[in-house]
mmCIF file of C-alpha atoms and ligand atoms in Angstrom:
data_model
loop_
_atom_site.group_PDB
_atom_site.id
_atom_site.type_symbol
_atom_site.label_atom_id
_atom_site.label_comp_id
_atom_site.label_asym_id
_atom_site.label_seq_id
_atom_site.Cartn_x
_atom_site.Cartn_y
_atom_site.Cartn_z
ATOM 1 C CA MET A 7 11.569 -12.375 -27.708
ATOM 2 C CA ALA A 8 12.105 -12.721 -24.000
ATOM 3 C CA LEU A 9 12.535 -9.459 -22.135
ATOM 4 C CA GLU A 10 16.075 -9.277 -20.723
ATOM 5 C CA LYS A 11 15.872 -5.916 -19.058
ATOM 6 C CA LEU A 12 13.079 -3.901 -17.564
ATOM 7 C CA ASN A 13 13.782 -0.171 -17.743
ATOM 8 C CA VAL A 14 12.092 1.659 -14.863
ATOM 9 C CA CYS A 15 11.050 5.266 -14.729
ATOM 10 C CA LEU A 16 10.263 6.341 -11.158
ATOM 11 C CA ILE A 17 8.158 9.408 -10.401
ATOM 12 C CA GLY A 18 8.621 10.856 -6.894
ATOM 13 C CA TYR A 19 11.669 11.039 -4.704
ATOM 14 C CA LYS A 20 10.511 11.629 -1.133
ATOM 15 C CA PHE A 21 9.467 8.909 1.336
ATOM 16 C CA MET A 22 7.948 6.576 -1.219
ATOM 17 C CA GLY A 23 10.529 7.475 -3.857
ATOM 18 C CA LYS A 24 13.233 6.171 -1.487
ATOM 19 C CA ALA A 25 11.301 3.057 -0.664
ATOM 20 C CA HIS A 26 10.775 2.259 -4.312
ATOM 21 C CA SER A 27 14.414 3.097 -5.226
ATOM 22 C CA GLN A 28 15.563 0.674 -2.548
ATOM 23 C CA ALA A 29 13.387 -1.983 -4.012
ATOM 24 C CA TRP A 30 14.602 -1.578 -7.524
ATOM 25 C CA ARG A 31 18.222 -1.468 -6.299
ATOM 26 C CA THR A 32 17.895 -4.667 -4.305
ATOM 27 C CA VAL A 33 15.533 -6.918 -6.259
ATOM 28 C CA GLY A 34 17.991 -8.163 -8.841
ATOM 29 C CA ARG A 35 20.536 -8.981 -6.142
ATOM 30 C CA PHE A 36 18.429 -11.056 -3.683
ATOM 31 C CA PHE A 37 15.994 -12.432 -6.282
ATOM 32 C CA ASP A 38 16.483 -13.834 -9.771
ATOM 33 C CA PRO A 39 13.869 -12.049 -11.820
ATOM 34 C CA ASP A 40 13.299 -13.184 -15.398
ATOM 35 C CA ALA A 41 14.166 -9.651 -16.577
ATOM 36 C CA GLN A 42 16.775 -7.497 -14.908
ATOM 37 C CA PRO A 43 15.294 -4.183 -13.622
ATOM 38 C CA VAL A 44 17.365 -1.163 -14.667
ATOM 39 C CA MET A 45 17.052 2.156 -12.751
ATOM 40 C CA LYS A 46 16.733 4.205 -15.911
ATOM 41 C CA VAL A 47 15.353 7.567 -14.905
ATOM 42 C CA VAL A 48 13.750 9.293 -11.894
ATOM 43 C CA CYS A 49 11.458 12.356 -12.200
ATOM 44 C CA GLY A 50 10.618 15.098 -9.710
ATOM 45 C CA ARG A 51 9.548 18.746 -9.873
ATOM 46 C CA ASP A 52 12.784 20.253 -8.560
ATOM 47 C CA ALA A 53 15.587 19.735 -11.170
ATOM 48 C CA GLU A 54 18.448 20.231 -8.699
ATOM 49 C CA ALA A 55 16.958 18.002 -5.982
ATOM 50 C CA ILE A 56 16.107 15.195 -8.444
ATOM 51 C CA ALA A 57 19.604 15.240 -9.957
ATOM 52 C CA LYS A 58 21.044 14.806 -6.457
ATOM 53 C CA PHE A 59 18.584 12.045 -5.638
ATOM 54 C CA ALA A 60 19.429 10.186 -8.878
ATOM 55 C CA GLU A 61 23.109 10.283 -8.055
ATOM 56 C CA ARG A 62 22.689 9.155 -4.514
ATOM 57 C CA TRP A 63 20.362 6.292 -5.294
ATOM 58 C CA GLY A 64 21.935 5.101 -8.556
ATOM 59 C CA TRP A 65 19.348 6.212 -11.163
ATOM 60 C CA GLU A 66 21.026 6.584 -14.588
ATOM 61 C CA ASP A 67 19.195 9.811 -15.384
ATOM 62 C CA ALA A 68 16.965 12.467 -13.735
ATOM 63 C CA SER A 69 14.255 14.618 -15.216
ATOM 64 C CA ALA A 70 11.989 17.487 -14.071
ATOM 65 C CA ASP A 71 9.657 16.801 -16.950
ATOM 66 C CA TRP A 72 7.656 13.622 -16.390
ATOM 67 C CA GLN A 73 5.350 14.153 -19.421
ATOM 68 C CA THR A 74 8.262 13.666 -21.872
ATOM 69 C CA THR A 75 10.098 11.160 -19.802
ATOM 70 C CA VAL A 76 7.238 8.599 -19.484
ATOM 71 C CA ARG A 77 7.106 8.462 -23.265
ATOM 72 C CA ARG A 78 10.826 7.700 -23.757
ATOM 73 C CA ASP A 79 11.553 4.615 -25.872
ATOM 74 C CA ASP A 80 13.951 3.341 -23.240
ATOM 75 C CA VAL A 81 11.245 3.197 -20.500
ATOM 76 C CA ASP A 82 9.246 0.040 -20.045
ATOM 77 C CA VAL A 83 7.509 0.624 -16.718
ATOM 78 C CA VAL A 84 6.397 3.835 -15.035
ATOM 79 C CA ASP A 85 6.487 3.636 -11.233
ATOM 80 C CA ILE A 86 4.288 6.377 -9.615
ATOM 81 C CA ALA A 87 5.510 7.129 -6.107
ATOM 82 C CA ALA A 88 4.195 10.678 -5.994
ATOM 83 C CA PRO A 89 1.149 12.071 -4.044
ATOM 84 C CA GLY A 90 -2.233 10.742 -4.977
ATOM 85 C CA SER A 91 -3.454 13.884 -6.707
ATOM 86 C CA VAL A 92 -1.195 13.108 -9.705
ATOM 87 C CA HIS A 93 -1.728 9.364 -10.002
ATOM 88 C CA CYS A 94 -4.574 9.564 -12.495
ATOM 89 C CA GLU A 95 -2.939 11.911 -14.923
ATOM 90 C CA ILE A 96 0.441 10.179 -14.911
ATOM 91 C CA ALA A 97 -0.994 6.644 -15.065
ATOM 92 C CA ILE A 98 -3.173 7.448 -18.046
ATOM 93 C CA ALA A 99 -0.277 9.211 -19.818
ATOM 94 C CA ALA A 100 2.012 6.215 -19.208
ATOM 95 C CA ALA A 101 -0.578 3.691 -20.362
ATOM 96 C CA GLU A 102 -1.310 5.694 -23.533
ATOM 97 C CA ALA A 103 2.473 5.617 -24.202
ATOM 98 C CA GLY A 104 2.312 1.820 -23.941
ATOM 99 C CA LYS A 105 4.146 1.565 -20.622
ATOM 100 C CA HIS A 106 3.374 -0.859 -17.823
ATOM 101 C CA VAL A 107 2.187 1.079 -14.707
ATOM 102 C CA PHE A 108 3.018 0.549 -10.999
ATOM 103 C CA CYS A 109 1.201 2.934 -8.696
ATOM 104 C CA GLU A 110 1.264 3.866 -5.004
ATOM 105 C CA LYS A 111 -1.928 3.581 -2.969
ATOM 106 C CA PRO A 112 -4.619 4.761 -2.828
ATOM 107 C CA LEU A 113 -5.002 4.389 -6.614
ATOM 108 C CA THR A 114 -6.719 7.733 -6.763
ATOM 109 C CA PHE A 115 -9.402 9.632 -4.862
ATOM 110 C CA THR A 116 -12.688 8.886 -6.642
ATOM 111 C CA VAL A 117 -14.308 5.899 -8.216
ATOM 112 C CA ALA A 118 -14.756 8.035 -11.428
ATOM 113 C CA ASP A 119 -10.989 8.613 -11.757
ATOM 114 C CA SER A 120 -10.198 4.978 -10.814
ATOM 115 C CA LYS A 121 -12.426 3.830 -13.714
ATOM 116 C CA LYS A 122 -10.576 6.121 -16.112
ATOM 117 C CA MET A 123 -7.267 4.698 -15.013
ATOM 118 C CA LEU A 124 -8.545 1.183 -15.274
ATOM 119 C CA ALA A 125 -9.934 1.775 -18.731
ATOM 120 C CA ALA A 126 -6.621 3.330 -19.897
ATOM 121 C CA VAL A 127 -4.463 0.353 -18.790
ATOM 122 C CA ARG A 128 -6.954 -2.167 -20.179
ATOM 123 C CA LYS A 129 -7.141 -0.332 -23.529
ATOM 124 C CA ALA A 130 -3.351 -0.186 -23.766
ATOM 125 C CA GLY A 131 -2.996 -3.852 -22.835
ATOM 126 C CA VAL A 132 -0.235 -3.020 -20.351
ATOM 127 C CA LYS A 133 0.385 -4.580 -16.933
ATOM 128 C CA HIS A 134 -0.828 -2.616 -13.919
ATOM 129 C CA MET A 135 -0.248 -3.030 -10.228
ATOM 130 C CA VAL A 136 -1.039 -1.045 -7.054
ATOM 131 C CA ASN A 137 1.541 -1.066 -4.316
ATOM 132 C CA PHE A 138 -0.395 -2.368 -1.377
ATOM 133 C CA ASN A 139 2.928 -3.487 0.039
ATOM 134 C CA TYR A 140 1.659 -5.109 3.282
ATOM 135 C CA ARG A 141 0.250 -8.052 1.257
ATOM 136 C CA ARG A 142 3.842 -8.911 0.668
ATOM 137 C CA CYS A 143 5.129 -9.181 4.204
ATOM 138 C CA PRO A 144 5.875 -12.856 4.454
ATOM 139 C CA ALA A 145 3.593 -13.387 7.446
ATOM 140 C CA VAL A 146 0.697 -11.793 5.609
ATOM 141 C CA SER A 147 1.250 -13.897 2.472
ATOM 142 C CA LEU A 148 1.389 -16.936 4.764
ATOM 143 C CA ALA A 149 -1.952 -15.934 6.313
ATOM 144 C CA LYS A 150 -3.421 -15.877 2.798
ATOM 145 C CA GLN A 151 -2.064 -19.365 2.082
ATOM 146 C CA MET A 152 -3.418 -20.673 5.382
ATOM 147 C CA ILE A 153 -6.906 -19.253 4.817
ATOM 148 C CA GLU A 154 -6.969 -20.727 1.296
ATOM 149 C CA ALA A 155 -5.957 -24.115 2.711
ATOM 150 C CA GLY A 156 -8.858 -23.911 5.130
ATOM 151 C CA GLU A 157 -6.827 -23.700 8.320
ATOM 152 C CA ILE A 158 -9.316 -21.370 10.022
ATOM 153 C CA GLY A 159 -12.400 -22.638 8.274
ATOM 154 C CA GLU A 160 -15.087 -20.237 7.137
ATOM 155 C CA VAL A 161 -14.161 -16.592 7.808
ATOM 156 C CA ARG A 162 -16.698 -14.862 10.086
ATOM 157 C CA HIS A 163 -15.023 -11.799 11.603
ATOM 158 C CA VAL A 164 -12.428 -9.436 10.065
ATOM 159 C CA ARG A 165 -11.109 -6.858 12.540
ATOM 160 C CA CYS A 166 -8.741 -4.269 11.111
ATOM 161 C CA THR A 167 -7.067 -1.395 12.910
ATOM 162 C CA TYR A 168 -4.431 0.876 11.476
ATOM 163 C CA LEU A 169 -3.154 3.269 14.160
ATOM 164 C CA GLN A 170 -0.449 5.904 14.012
ATOM 165 C CA ASP A 171 0.408 8.893 16.259
ATOM 166 C CA TRP A 172 2.481 11.251 14.170
ATOM 167 C CA LEU A 173 -0.306 13.906 14.132
ATOM 168 C CA VAL A 174 -1.178 13.876 17.838
ATOM 169 C CA ASP A 175 0.657 17.118 18.492
ATOM 170 C CA PRO A 176 -1.520 20.041 17.318
ATOM 171 C CA ASP A 177 1.697 21.932 16.629
ATOM 172 C CA PHE A 178 2.740 19.414 13.986
ATOM 173 C CA PRO A 179 2.741 21.566 10.863
ATOM 174 C CA MET A 180 0.725 21.175 7.735
ATOM 175 C CA ASN A 181 2.037 19.086 4.893
ATOM 176 C CA TRP A 182 0.499 17.597 1.720
ATOM 177 C CA ARG A 183 -0.965 14.619 3.603
ATOM 178 C CA LEU A 184 -3.316 17.043 5.440
ATOM 179 C CA ARG A 185 -4.675 18.744 2.300
ATOM 180 C CA LYS A 186 -7.659 17.239 0.553
ATOM 181 C CA ASP A 187 -6.520 18.453 -2.871
ATOM 182 C CA ALA A 188 -3.187 16.610 -2.593
ATOM 183 C CA ALA A 189 -4.082 13.617 -0.458
ATOM 184 C CA GLY A 190 -7.768 13.059 -1.107
ATOM 185 C CA SER A 191 -8.481 12.154 2.506
ATOM 186 C CA GLY A 192 -6.576 11.706 5.759
ATOM 187 C CA ALA A 193 -6.255 8.493 7.760
ATOM 188 C CA HIS A 194 -9.279 7.143 5.771
ATOM 189 C CA GLY A 195 -7.464 6.821 2.440
ATOM 190 C CA ASP A 196 -3.870 6.805 3.681
ATOM 191 C CA LEU A 197 -4.259 4.008 6.249
ATOM 192 C CA GLY A 198 -7.781 2.688 5.711
ATOM 193 C CA ALA A 199 -6.868 1.840 2.102
ATOM 194 C CA HIS A 200 -4.219 -0.617 3.344
ATOM 195 C CA SER A 201 -6.721 -2.230 5.771
ATOM 196 C CA ILE A 202 -9.361 -2.514 3.079
ATOM 197 C CA ASP A 203 -6.859 -4.092 0.699
ATOM 198 C CA LEU A 204 -5.677 -6.627 3.299
ATOM 199 C CA ALA A 205 -9.306 -7.492 4.167
ATOM 200 C CA ARG A 206 -10.263 -8.020 0.472
ATOM 201 C CA PHE A 207 -7.053 -10.042 -0.057
ATOM 202 C CA LEU A 208 -7.730 -12.327 2.929
ATOM 203 C CA ALA A 209 -11.523 -12.427 3.203
ATOM 204 C CA GLY A 210 -13.102 -11.368 -0.084
ATOM 205 C CA GLU A 211 -15.238 -8.576 -1.385
ATOM 206 C CA ILE A 212 -16.821 -5.914 0.844
ATOM 207 C CA ALA A 213 -20.442 -5.453 -0.060
ATOM 208 C CA GLU A 214 -21.907 -2.843 2.310
ATOM 209 C CA VAL A 215 -20.505 -0.353 4.811
ATOM 210 C CA VAL A 216 -21.586 2.193 7.351
ATOM 211 C CA GLY A 217 -19.141 4.552 8.995
ATOM 212 C CA MET A 218 -17.789 7.951 9.865
ATOM 213 C CA THR A 219 -14.677 10.143 9.675
ATOM 214 C CA LYS A 220 -13.724 12.905 11.991
ATOM 215 C CA THR A 221 -11.178 15.724 12.225
ATOM 216 C CA PHE A 222 -10.125 16.759 15.771
ATOM 217 C CA ILE A 223 -7.370 19.230 14.875
ATOM 218 C CA THR A 224 -8.797 21.550 12.268
ATOM 219 C CA GLU A 225 -5.981 24.124 12.073
ATOM 220 C CA ARG A 226 -2.230 23.637 12.175
ATOM 221 C CA PRO A 227 0.926 25.740 11.831
ATOM 222 C CA ALA A 228 1.612 26.467 8.158
ATOM 223 C CA GLU A 229 4.146 24.307 6.341
ATOM 224 C CA GLY A 230 7.787 25.420 6.206
ATOM 225 C CA THR A 231 9.381 22.351 4.925
ATOM 226 C CA SER A 232 8.444 18.652 5.140
ATOM 227 C CA ASP A 233 10.035 15.318 4.353
ATOM 228 C CA GLY A 234 8.357 11.970 4.836
ATOM 229 C CA LEU A 235 6.446 12.098 8.157
ATOM 230 C CA THR A 236 8.377 15.086 9.549
ATOM 231 C CA ALA A 237 7.739 18.793 8.988
ATOM 232 C CA VAL A 238 9.025 22.149 10.072
ATOM 233 C CA ALA A 239 6.586 24.995 10.637
ATOM 234 C CA GLY A 240 6.556 28.170 8.550
ATOM 235 C CA GLU A 241 4.653 31.460 9.221
ATOM 236 C CA GLY A 242 0.976 31.479 10.221
ATOM 237 C CA THR A 243 -1.625 28.717 10.221
ATOM 238 C CA GLU A 244 -3.504 26.660 7.707
ATOM 239 C CA GLN A 245 -6.844 24.862 7.732
ATOM 240 C CA VAL A 246 -6.632 21.018 7.763
ATOM 241 C CA THR A 247 -8.948 19.674 5.046
ATOM 242 C CA VAL A 248 -8.777 15.935 5.705
ATOM 243 C CA ASP A 249 -9.954 13.534 8.436
ATOM 244 C CA ASP A 250 -7.839 12.491 11.442
ATOM 245 C CA CYS A 251 -9.649 9.182 11.767
ATOM 246 C CA SER A 252 -12.191 6.903 10.128
ATOM 247 C CA MET A 253 -14.259 4.009 11.395
ATOM 248 C CA PHE A 254 -16.677 1.691 9.671
ATOM 249 C CA LEU A 255 -18.587 -1.555 9.907
ATOM 250 C CA ALA A 256 -18.612 -3.823 6.877
ATOM 251 C CA GLN A 257 -20.647 -6.699 5.570
ATOM 252 C CA PHE A 258 -18.651 -8.950 3.233
ATOM 253 C CA ALA A 259 -20.240 -10.592 0.145
ATOM 254 C CA ASN A 260 -19.531 -14.020 1.679
ATOM 255 C CA GLY A 261 -21.368 -13.168 4.861
ATOM 256 C CA ALA A 262 -18.354 -12.280 7.042
ATOM 257 C CA THR A 263 -18.565 -9.126 9.157
ATOM 258 C CA GLY A 264 -15.847 -6.522 9.534
ATOM 259 C CA THR A 265 -14.793 -3.593 11.657
ATOM 260 C CA PHE A 266 -12.238 -1.028 10.552
ATOM 261 C CA GLU A 267 -10.531 1.803 12.376
ATOM 262 C CA ALA A 268 -7.816 4.121 11.056
ATOM 263 C CA THR A 269 -6.314 7.020 12.905
ATOM 264 C CA ARG A 270 -3.149 9.100 13.060
ATOM 265 C CA LEU A 271 -4.008 10.292 16.638
ATOM 266 C CA ALA A 272 -3.295 7.199 18.727
ATOM 267 C CA PRO A 273 -0.460 8.018 21.090
ATOM 268 C CA GLY A 274 2.117 5.216 21.236
ATOM 269 C CA ARG A 275 0.975 3.508 18.089
ATOM 270 C CA LYS A 276 3.629 4.087 15.480
ATOM 271 C CA ASN A 277 2.638 1.898 12.546
ATOM 272 C CA HIS A 278 0.105 -0.379 14.124
ATOM 273 C CA ASN A 279 -1.401 -2.029 11.099
ATOM 274 C CA ARG A 280 -3.221 -5.048 12.557
ATOM 275 C CA PHE A 281 -5.785 -7.586 11.563
ATOM 276 C CA GLU A 282 -7.505 -10.389 13.481
ATOM 277 C CA ILE A 283 -9.517 -12.838 11.490
ATOM 278 C CA ASN A 284 -11.808 -15.270 13.195
ATOM 279 C CA GLY A 285 -13.024 -18.336 11.317
ATOM 280 C CA SER A 286 -15.110 -21.416 12.174
ATOM 281 C CA LYS A 287 -12.007 -23.384 12.982
ATOM 282 C CA GLY A 288 -9.451 -20.836 14.165
ATOM 283 C CA SER A 289 -8.043 -17.348 14.138
ATOM 284 C CA LEU A 290 -5.084 -15.507 12.639
ATOM 285 C CA VAL A 291 -3.628 -12.270 13.952
ATOM 286 C CA TRP A 292 -0.921 -10.045 12.470
ATOM 287 C CA CYS A 293 0.471 -6.650 13.359
ATOM 288 C CA PHE A 294 3.059 -4.774 11.421
ATOM 289 C CA GLU A 295 4.862 -3.689 14.616
ATOM 290 C CA ASP A 296 5.840 -7.347 14.996
ATOM 291 C CA LEU A 297 5.701 -8.058 11.214
ATOM 292 C CA ASN A 298 7.557 -11.332 11.019
ATOM 293 C CA MET A 299 5.096 -13.013 13.401
ATOM 294 C CA LEU A 300 1.718 -14.558 12.536
ATOM 295 C CA GLU A 301 -0.413 -15.673 15.433
ATOM 296 C CA PHE A 302 -2.479 -18.766 14.774
ATOM 297 C CA TYR A 303 -5.121 -20.433 16.959
ATOM 298 C CA SER A 304 -6.584 -23.685 15.879
ATOM 299 C CA THR A 305 -9.617 -25.422 17.420
ATOM 300 C CA SER A 306 -8.117 -28.678 15.951
ATOM 301 C CA ASP A 307 -5.318 -28.665 18.517
ATOM 302 C CA PRO A 308 -5.814 -30.949 21.483
ATOM 303 C CA SER A 309 -7.846 -29.046 24.075
ATOM 304 C CA THR A 310 -5.040 -29.295 26.671
ATOM 305 C CA GLN A 311 -2.668 -27.588 24.273
ATOM 306 C CA GLN A 312 -4.914 -24.956 22.698
ATOM 307 C CA GLY A 313 -3.607 -21.396 22.588
ATOM 308 C CA PHE A 314 -2.255 -18.886 20.087
ATOM 309 C CA ARG A 315 1.012 -19.966 18.540
ATOM 310 C CA ARG A 316 3.398 -17.423 17.188
ATOM 311 C CA ILE A 317 4.730 -18.485 13.777
ATOM 312 C CA MET A 318 7.937 -16.702 12.828
ATOM 313 C CA ALA A 319 7.604 -16.391 9.057
ATOM 314 C CA THR A 320 11.324 -16.430 8.258
ATOM 315 C CA GLU A 321 11.833 -20.061 7.237
ATOM 316 C CA GLY A 322 13.094 -20.649 3.639
ATOM 317 C CA GLU A 323 9.694 -22.175 2.823
ATOM 318 C CA HIS A 324 7.795 -19.092 3.911
ATOM 319 C CA PRO A 325 6.802 -16.686 1.124
ATOM 320 C CA TYR A 326 9.707 -14.580 -0.084
ATOM 321 C CA ALA A 327 11.820 -15.297 3.018
ATOM 322 C CA GLY A 328 14.169 -17.807 1.463
ATOM 323 C CA ASN A 329 15.647 -15.115 -0.785
ATOM 324 C CA TRP A 330 16.997 -13.134 2.137
ATOM 325 C CA TRP A 331 18.758 -14.234 5.299
ATOM 326 C CA PRO A 332 18.903 -17.450 7.330
ATOM 327 C CA PRO A 333 15.810 -18.194 9.462
ATOM 328 C CA GLY A 334 15.275 -15.689 12.315
ATOM 329 C CA HIS A 335 17.259 -12.914 10.670
ATOM 330 C CA MET A 336 14.262 -10.544 10.549
ATOM 331 C CA LEU A 337 12.860 -8.736 7.586
ATOM 332 C CA GLY A 338 11.441 -5.225 7.722
ATOM 333 C CA TYR A 339 9.332 -2.576 5.958
ATOM 334 C CA GLU A 340 11.601 -2.166 2.921
ATOM 335 C CA HIS A 341 11.520 -5.879 2.025
ATOM 336 C CA SER A 342 7.794 -5.655 1.199
ATOM 337 C CA PHE A 343 8.600 -3.116 -1.525
ATOM 338 C CA THR A 344 11.321 -5.386 -2.908
ATOM 339 C CA HIS A 345 8.865 -8.248 -2.993
ATOM 340 C CA ALA A 346 6.397 -6.033 -4.969
ATOM 341 C CA ALA A 347 9.152 -5.047 -7.452
ATOM 342 C CA TYR A 348 9.970 -8.734 -7.923
ATOM 343 C CA ASP A 349 6.359 -9.823 -8.453
ATOM 344 C CA LEU A 350 5.772 -6.936 -10.846
ATOM 345 C CA THR A 351 8.879 -7.785 -12.866
ATOM 346 C CA GLN A 352 7.910 -11.452 -13.078
ATOM 347 C CA SER A 353 4.419 -10.542 -14.263
ATOM 348 C CA ILE A 354 5.769 -8.318 -17.016
ATOM 349 C CA ALA A 355 8.534 -10.692 -18.018
ATOM 350 C CA ASN A 356 6.207 -13.671 -18.211
ATOM 351 C CA ASP A 357 3.117 -11.851 -19.420
ATOM 352 C CA GLN A 358 1.139 -12.876 -16.328
ATOM 353 C CA PRO A 359 -1.527 -10.798 -14.534
ATOM 354 C CA CYS A 360 -0.424 -8.617 -11.584
ATOM 355 C CA ALA A 361 -2.036 -8.521 -8.129
ATOM 356 C CA PRO A 362 -3.241 -6.292 -6.738
ATOM 357 C CA ASP A 363 -4.054 -4.613 -10.000
ATOM 358 C CA PHE A 364 -5.880 -1.376 -10.895
ATOM 359 C CA HIS A 365 -9.174 -3.224 -10.455
ATOM 360 C CA ASP A 366 -8.279 -4.029 -6.902
ATOM 361 C CA GLY A 367 -7.148 -0.371 -6.428
ATOM 362 C CA ALA A 368 -10.454 0.850 -7.871
ATOM 363 C CA GLN A 369 -12.500 -1.550 -5.700
ATOM 364 C CA CYS A 370 -10.652 -0.227 -2.600
ATOM 365 C CA VAL A 371 -11.571 3.322 -3.646
ATOM 366 C CA ALA A 372 -15.182 2.222 -4.006
ATOM 367 C CA VAL A 373 -15.161 1.024 -0.355
ATOM 368 C CA LEU A 374 -13.632 4.329 0.797
ATOM 369 C CA GLU A 375 -16.169 6.326 -1.160
ATOM 370 C CA ALA A 376 -19.098 4.184 0.115
ATOM 371 C CA VAL A 377 -18.025 4.964 3.710
ATOM 372 C CA ASP A 378 -18.096 8.695 2.885
ATOM 373 C CA HIS A 379 -21.594 8.323 1.361
ATOM 374 C CA SER A 380 -22.790 6.366 4.372
ATOM 375 C CA GLN A 381 -21.637 9.246 6.581
ATOM 376 C CA GLU A 382 -23.573 11.715 4.516
ATOM 377 C CA SER A 383 -26.750 9.548 4.409
ATOM 378 C CA LYS A 384 -26.244 8.167 7.932
ATOM 379 C CA SER A 385 -27.099 4.750 6.667
ATOM 380 C CA TRP A 386 -25.715 1.468 5.387
ATOM 381 C CA THR A 387 -24.410 1.918 1.800
ATOM 382 C CA ASP A 388 -23.747 -0.596 -0.943
ATOM 383 C CA VAL A 389 -20.208 -0.696 -2.263
ATOM 384 C CA GLU A 390 -20.145 -0.195 -6.064
ATOM 385 C CA ILE A 391 -18.856 -3.325 -7.802
ATOM 386 C CA ILE A 392 -16.308 -2.203 -10.377
ATOM 387 C CA LYS A 393 -16.502 -4.119 -13.641
HETATM 388 C C1 LIG B 496 1.882 7.587 6.497
HETATM 389 O O1 LIG B 496 0.719 7.526 7.199
HETATM 390 C C2 LIG B 496 2.305 6.280 5.847
HETATM 391 O O2 LIG B 496 3.564 6.506 5.324
HETATM 392 C C3 LIG B 496 1.362 5.835 4.729
HETATM 393 O O3 LIG B 496 1.303 6.805 3.659
HETATM 394 C C4 LIG B 496 1.906 4.525 4.177
HETATM 395 O O4 LIG B 496 1.071 4.039 3.145
HETATM 396 C C5 LIG B 496 1.923 3.474 5.303
HETATM 397 O O5 LIG B 496 2.431 2.294 4.869
HETATM 398 C C6 LIG B 496 2.823 3.989 6.424
HETATM 399 O O6 LIG B 496 2.349 5.293 6.845
#
């Protein structure tokens, strides 16, 4: 029997919880999914705060007990928008309860845990997807289509930078993103994971890496309160246990070369998630800070007219764009989450595979881990191929 409704259980209600709530609220209005998402229940540790969040965002119910909630009969999909340290436990519990699982990035912190998550969703036969949301910015989806159509020929260079500046001030207080036990790593896993996913999406598997991570600011004021990327200091100081930046070189399985840089200490760069891909016949460039634009250079253009053209990916024929506003009425960050909610709903409703799935998430973790190993061994390191 066709699925008419998709009952969603969201876990997490901070920055990502809001982004996911927005997506579930919007998707059935701007898109026509084959099952209608229902905002069934949202979970968080603080019972009072989660009840308020549920009311504000339109969730039918709120719970401070995710263990029981993910097993509820009226839940179809568990959406994990909580810090990375809890992804593994929640995803496995949800899969064992027969629920489809949507999970924030990075999938988890180690290849070993990623494999456990992958085994659990495969055993349960449920759908699984990782929210690498930037794949779903229309200009990035367009870049994928153009590469597949051979517009830039054989890919030779992949140049990824993901730069932010919200930790430049040494007085910016501690929060969970600066603690290894909660976040796994710093810029490396938080930002580098996005770049690795985009590179894999656009250019294929990464085979070998060599790189480094570094922490410049090793102690910060203790945390008082924090929300999203803002925080208020409390008493005393705390040791930072993650990296501020990571850099690595990559060799792709298809012969392409890659450079990757991720940092949260680049003054002026707010969410500068950028790639430049050079192929045998042309180049493609995208940066989130101008997210609707895709730059394209083609060696096939007449020599007198060669140059980068800026394609504004807001035409009805561009991926996802036709579901929103007339051409030129720009899309933003939140739309990429709505696109993910739509694609996930379609995969579940039509029993189709999701992308990126937990295998992609695990392969991304394998690249992150290989960079760590390369730093320890000071040498090129093979990336484990996850089966
Ligand atoms: C903070 O660095 C952050 O919110 C990341 O956690 C997100 O994944 C990225 O999309 C924006 O920046």
